GROMACS .gro file of C-alpha atoms in nm:
model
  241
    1UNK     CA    1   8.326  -0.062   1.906
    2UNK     CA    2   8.005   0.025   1.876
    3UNK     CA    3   7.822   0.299   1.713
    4UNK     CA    4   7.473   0.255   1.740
    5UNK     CA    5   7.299  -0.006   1.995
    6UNK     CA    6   6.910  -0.039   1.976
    7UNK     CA    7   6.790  -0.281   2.276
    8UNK     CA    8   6.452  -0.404   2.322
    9UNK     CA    9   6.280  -0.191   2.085
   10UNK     CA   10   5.865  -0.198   2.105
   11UNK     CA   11   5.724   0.041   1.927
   12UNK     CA   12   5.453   0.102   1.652
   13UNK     CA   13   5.205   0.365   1.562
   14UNK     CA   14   4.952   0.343   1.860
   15UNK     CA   15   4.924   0.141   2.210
   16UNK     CA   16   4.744  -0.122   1.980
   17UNK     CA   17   4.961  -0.140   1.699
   18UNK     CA   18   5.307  -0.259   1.823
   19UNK     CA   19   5.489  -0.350   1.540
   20UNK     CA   20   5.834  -0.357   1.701
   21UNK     CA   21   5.841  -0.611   1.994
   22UNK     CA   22   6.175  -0.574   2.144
   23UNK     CA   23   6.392  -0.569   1.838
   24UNK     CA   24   6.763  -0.515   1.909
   25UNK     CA   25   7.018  -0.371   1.627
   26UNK     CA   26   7.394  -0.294   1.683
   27UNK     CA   27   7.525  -0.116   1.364
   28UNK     CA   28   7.967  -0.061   1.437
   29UNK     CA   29   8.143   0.247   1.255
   30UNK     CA   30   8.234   0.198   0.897
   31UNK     CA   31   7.966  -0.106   0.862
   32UNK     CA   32   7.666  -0.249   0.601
   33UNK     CA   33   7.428  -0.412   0.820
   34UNK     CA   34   7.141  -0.519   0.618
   35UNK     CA   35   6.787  -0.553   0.767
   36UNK     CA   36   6.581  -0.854   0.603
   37UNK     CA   37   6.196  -0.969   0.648
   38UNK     CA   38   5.857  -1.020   0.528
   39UNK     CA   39   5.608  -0.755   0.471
   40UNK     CA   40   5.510  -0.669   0.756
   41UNK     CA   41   5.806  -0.755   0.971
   42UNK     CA   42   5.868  -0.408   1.130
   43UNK     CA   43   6.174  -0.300   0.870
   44UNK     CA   44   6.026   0.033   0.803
   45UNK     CA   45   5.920   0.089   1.140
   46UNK     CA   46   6.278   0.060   1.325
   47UNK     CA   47   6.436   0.327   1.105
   48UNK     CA   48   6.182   0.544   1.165
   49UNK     CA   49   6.240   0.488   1.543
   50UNK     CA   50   6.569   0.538   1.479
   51UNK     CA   51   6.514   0.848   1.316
   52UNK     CA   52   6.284   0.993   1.604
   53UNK     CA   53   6.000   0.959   1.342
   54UNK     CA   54   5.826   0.717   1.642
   55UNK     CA   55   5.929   0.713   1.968
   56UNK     CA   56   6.001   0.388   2.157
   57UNK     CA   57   5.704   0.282   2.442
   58UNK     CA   58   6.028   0.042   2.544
   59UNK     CA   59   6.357   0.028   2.454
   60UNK     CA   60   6.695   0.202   2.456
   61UNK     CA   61   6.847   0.335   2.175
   62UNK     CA   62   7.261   0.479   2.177
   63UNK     CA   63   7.465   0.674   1.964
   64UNK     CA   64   7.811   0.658   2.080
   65UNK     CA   65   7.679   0.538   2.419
   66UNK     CA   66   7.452   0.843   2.438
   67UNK     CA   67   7.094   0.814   2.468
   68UNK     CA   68   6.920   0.938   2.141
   69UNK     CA   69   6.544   0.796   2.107
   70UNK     CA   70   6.398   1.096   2.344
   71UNK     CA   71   6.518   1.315   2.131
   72UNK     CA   72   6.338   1.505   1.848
   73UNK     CA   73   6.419   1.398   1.442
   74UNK     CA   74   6.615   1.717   1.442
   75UNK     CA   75   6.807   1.680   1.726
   76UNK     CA   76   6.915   1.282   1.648
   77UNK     CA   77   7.009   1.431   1.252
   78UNK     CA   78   7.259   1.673   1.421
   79UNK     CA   79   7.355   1.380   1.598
   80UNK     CA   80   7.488   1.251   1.310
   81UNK     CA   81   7.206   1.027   1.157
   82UNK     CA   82   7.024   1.066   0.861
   83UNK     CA   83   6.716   0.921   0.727
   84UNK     CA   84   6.633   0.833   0.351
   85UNK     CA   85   6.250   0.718   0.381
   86UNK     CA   86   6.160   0.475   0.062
   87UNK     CA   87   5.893   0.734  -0.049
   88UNK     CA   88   5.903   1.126  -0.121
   89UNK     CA   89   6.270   1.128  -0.053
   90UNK     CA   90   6.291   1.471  -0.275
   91UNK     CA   91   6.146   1.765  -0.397
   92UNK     CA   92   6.062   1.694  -0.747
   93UNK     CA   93   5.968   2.040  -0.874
   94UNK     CA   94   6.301   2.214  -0.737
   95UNK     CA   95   6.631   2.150  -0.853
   96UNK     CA   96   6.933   1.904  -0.814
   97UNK     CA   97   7.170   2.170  -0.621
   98UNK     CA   98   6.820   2.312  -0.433
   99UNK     CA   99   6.771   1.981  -0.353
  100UNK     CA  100   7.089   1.971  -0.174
  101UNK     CA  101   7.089   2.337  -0.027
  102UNK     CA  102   6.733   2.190   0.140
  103UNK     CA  103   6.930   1.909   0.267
  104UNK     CA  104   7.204   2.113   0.408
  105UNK     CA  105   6.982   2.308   0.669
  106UNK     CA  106   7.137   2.192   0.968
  107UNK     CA  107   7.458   2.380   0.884
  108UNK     CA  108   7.384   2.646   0.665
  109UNK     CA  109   7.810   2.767   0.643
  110UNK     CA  110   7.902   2.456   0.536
  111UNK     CA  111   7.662   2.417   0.236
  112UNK     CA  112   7.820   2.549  -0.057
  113UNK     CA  113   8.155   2.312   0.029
  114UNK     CA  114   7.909   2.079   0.074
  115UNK     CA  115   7.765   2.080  -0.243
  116UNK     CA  116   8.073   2.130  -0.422
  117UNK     CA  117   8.206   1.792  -0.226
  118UNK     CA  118   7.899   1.636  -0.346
  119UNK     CA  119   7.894   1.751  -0.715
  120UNK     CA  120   8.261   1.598  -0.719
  121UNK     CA  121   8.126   1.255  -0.588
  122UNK     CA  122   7.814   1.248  -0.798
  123UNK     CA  123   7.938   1.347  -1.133
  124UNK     CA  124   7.595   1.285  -1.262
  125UNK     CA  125   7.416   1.496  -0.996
  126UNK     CA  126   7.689   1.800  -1.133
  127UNK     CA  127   7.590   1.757  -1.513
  128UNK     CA  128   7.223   1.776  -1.422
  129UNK     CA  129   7.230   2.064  -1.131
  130UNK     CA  130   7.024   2.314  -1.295
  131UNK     CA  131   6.741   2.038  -1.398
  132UNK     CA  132   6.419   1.979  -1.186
  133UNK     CA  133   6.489   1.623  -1.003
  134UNK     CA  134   6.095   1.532  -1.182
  135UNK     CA  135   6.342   1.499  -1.459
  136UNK     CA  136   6.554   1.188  -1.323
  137UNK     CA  137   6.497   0.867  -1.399
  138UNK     CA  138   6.400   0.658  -1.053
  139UNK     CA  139   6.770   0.498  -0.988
  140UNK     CA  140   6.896   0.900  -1.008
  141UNK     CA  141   6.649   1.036  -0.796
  142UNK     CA  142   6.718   0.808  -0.519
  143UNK     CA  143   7.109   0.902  -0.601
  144UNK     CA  144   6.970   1.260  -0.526
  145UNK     CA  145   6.794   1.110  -0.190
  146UNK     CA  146   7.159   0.976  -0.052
  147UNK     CA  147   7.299   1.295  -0.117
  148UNK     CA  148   7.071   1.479  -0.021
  149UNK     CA  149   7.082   1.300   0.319
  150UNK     CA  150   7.471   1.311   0.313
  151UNK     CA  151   7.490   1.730   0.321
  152UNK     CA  152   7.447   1.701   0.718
  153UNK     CA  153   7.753   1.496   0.764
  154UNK     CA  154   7.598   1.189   0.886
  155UNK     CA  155   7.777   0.898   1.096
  156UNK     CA  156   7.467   0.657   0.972
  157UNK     CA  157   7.251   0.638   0.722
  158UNK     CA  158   6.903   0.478   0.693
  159UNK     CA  159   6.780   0.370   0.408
  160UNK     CA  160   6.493   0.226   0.343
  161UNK     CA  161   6.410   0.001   0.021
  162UNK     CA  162   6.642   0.179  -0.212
  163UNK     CA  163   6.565  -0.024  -0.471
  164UNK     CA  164   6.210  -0.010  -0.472
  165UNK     CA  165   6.088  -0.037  -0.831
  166UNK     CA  166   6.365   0.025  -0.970
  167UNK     CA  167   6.523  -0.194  -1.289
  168UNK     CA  168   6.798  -0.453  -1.230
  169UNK     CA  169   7.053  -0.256  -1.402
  170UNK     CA  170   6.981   0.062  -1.177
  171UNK     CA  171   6.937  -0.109  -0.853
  172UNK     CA  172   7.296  -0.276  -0.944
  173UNK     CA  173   7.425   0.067  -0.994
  174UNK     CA  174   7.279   0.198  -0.690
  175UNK     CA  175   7.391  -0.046  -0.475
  176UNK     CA  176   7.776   0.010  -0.586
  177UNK     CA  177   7.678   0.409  -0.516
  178UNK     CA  178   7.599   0.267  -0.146
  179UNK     CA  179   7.929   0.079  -0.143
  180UNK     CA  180   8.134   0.409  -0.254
  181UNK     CA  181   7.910   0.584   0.026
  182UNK     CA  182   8.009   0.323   0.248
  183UNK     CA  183   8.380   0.298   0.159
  184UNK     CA  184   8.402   0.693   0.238
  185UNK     CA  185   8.349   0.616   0.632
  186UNK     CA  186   7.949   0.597   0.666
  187UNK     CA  187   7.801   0.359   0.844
  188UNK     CA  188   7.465   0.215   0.672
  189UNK     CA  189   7.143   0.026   0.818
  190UNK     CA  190   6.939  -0.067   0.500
  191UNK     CA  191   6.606  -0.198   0.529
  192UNK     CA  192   6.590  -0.382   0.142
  193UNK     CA  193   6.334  -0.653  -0.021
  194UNK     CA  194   6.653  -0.695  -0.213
  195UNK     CA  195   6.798  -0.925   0.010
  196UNK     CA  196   6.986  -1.145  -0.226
  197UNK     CA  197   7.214  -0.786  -0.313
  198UNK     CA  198   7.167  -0.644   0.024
  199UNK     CA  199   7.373  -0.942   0.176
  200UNK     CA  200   7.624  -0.942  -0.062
  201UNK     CA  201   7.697  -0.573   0.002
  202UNK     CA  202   7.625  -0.583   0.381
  203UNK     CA  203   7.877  -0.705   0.649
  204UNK     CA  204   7.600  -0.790   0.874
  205UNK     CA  205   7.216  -0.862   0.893
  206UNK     CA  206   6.922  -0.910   1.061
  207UNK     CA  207   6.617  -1.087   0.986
  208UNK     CA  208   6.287  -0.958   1.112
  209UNK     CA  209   5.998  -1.174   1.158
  210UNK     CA  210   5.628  -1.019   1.330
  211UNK     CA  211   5.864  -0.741   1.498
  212UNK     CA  212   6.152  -0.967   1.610
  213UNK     CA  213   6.469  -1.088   1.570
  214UNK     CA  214   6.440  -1.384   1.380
  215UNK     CA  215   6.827  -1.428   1.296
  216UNK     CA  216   7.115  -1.183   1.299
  217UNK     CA  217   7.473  -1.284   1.218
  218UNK     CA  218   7.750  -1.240   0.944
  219UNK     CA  219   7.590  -1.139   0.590
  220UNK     CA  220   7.778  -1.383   0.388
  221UNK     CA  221   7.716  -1.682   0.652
  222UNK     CA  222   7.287  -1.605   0.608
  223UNK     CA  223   7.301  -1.627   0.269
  224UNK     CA  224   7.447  -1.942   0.245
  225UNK     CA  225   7.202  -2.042   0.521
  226UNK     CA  226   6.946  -2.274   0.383
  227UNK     CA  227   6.658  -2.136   0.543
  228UNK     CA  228   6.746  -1.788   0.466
  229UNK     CA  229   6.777  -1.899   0.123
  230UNK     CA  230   6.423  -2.044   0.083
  231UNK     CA  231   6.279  -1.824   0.260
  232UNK     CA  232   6.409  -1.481   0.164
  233UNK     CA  233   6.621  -1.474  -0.148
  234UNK     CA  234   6.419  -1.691  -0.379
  235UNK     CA  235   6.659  -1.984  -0.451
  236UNK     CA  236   6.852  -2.268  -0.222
  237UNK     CA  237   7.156  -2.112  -0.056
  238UNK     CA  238   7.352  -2.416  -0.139
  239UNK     CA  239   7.340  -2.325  -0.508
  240UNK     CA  240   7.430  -1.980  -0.441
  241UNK     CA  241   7.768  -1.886  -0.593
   0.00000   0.00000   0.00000
């Protein structure tokens, strides 16, 4: 069962700047599926296609078997996707629960069970819900990011680089706030530099090289791969425990 199928995605920002050249991505209910690469590769660039952010020159994208990537970002997020870009993921000057009221525009009836249901999940985000999110440290405000991008209900979440700059022990506590997300019946695609965590979080990858498929396959079979190991997560797989 699938829940989202991308097929022979080309796409990019401009006739002659195809970054994406016919990438495909399956991503099944409930599932991790980690997208790995170079700078460069195209990572950023499918979620935002995803997303509606770009639209596809070539290239189908489904969400439960229902054609999505003609559709507007708005239209694809009631869908039931939502998009957590690496960058400017929240409004630093407002605060924790306006954060979450902002994210809740789709459905403005459901947002105060919303945020309720996400104060209970996010203990931290309740302690802190009258504080500006300029005040969180850079592993909370991309807690506040998920969140926020989980108060329309989503099927699937993009994310891209989580971990970005943050410090080992955050990024370690981030990535078991993606697992809980996970566990609760969300399916993730997460674009990550990361890859050594991604895969051991993920139940699937891909690996994007100059806007294609290099490798896709089970997450704990590529990083015991060799190559991948070299290549992509900074030591040889064989010595990976």
């Amino acid at each position: 069962m699938t829940l989202l199928e991308a097929t022979d995605l080309v796409a990019g920002y401009g006739r002659a700047d195809e970054v994406l050249k016919g990438v495909n991505l399956t991503v099944a209910p409930r599932e991790i599926v980690a997208i790995i690469g170079p700078n460069g590769a195209g990572k950023s660039t499918l979620l935002k296609t995803i997303a509606g952010l770009l639209h596809p020159s070539r290239g189908v994208i489904l969400l439960d078997g229902q054609p999505i990537h003609t559709l507007s970002p708005r239209a694809i997020a009631q869908a039931g996707v939502a998009f957590v870009p690496q960058e400017a993921n929240i409004f630093p000057a407002l605060t924790i629960r306006e954060n979450l009221e902002i994210g809740g525009y789709l459905d403005p009836t459901q947002i105060r069970a919303r945020i309720e249901a996400t104060f209970a999940r996010f203990p931290m985000l309740a302690e802190k819900r009258h504080r500006a999110a300029r005040s969180l440290s850079g592993g909370q405000r991309q807690v506040l990011a998920m969140a926020t991008a989980l108060m329309v209900a989503p099927r699937l979440l993009l994310l891209d680089e989580p971990s970005a700059g943050l410090s080992p022990v955050a990024a370690e506590t981030l990535f078991a706030t993606i697992l809980e997300v996970n566990r609760g019946g969300v399916a993730i695609a997460m674009v990550e530099q990361n890859a050594n965590e991604a895969l051991l979080i993920a139940h699937r990858a891909t690996v994007l090289v100059d806007g294609r498929n290099r490798r896709d396959g089970d997450a704990a079979t590529l990083r015991a791969d060799p190559e991948i190991g070299r290549l992509f997560l900074g030591f040889q797989a064989e010595g990976v425990a």
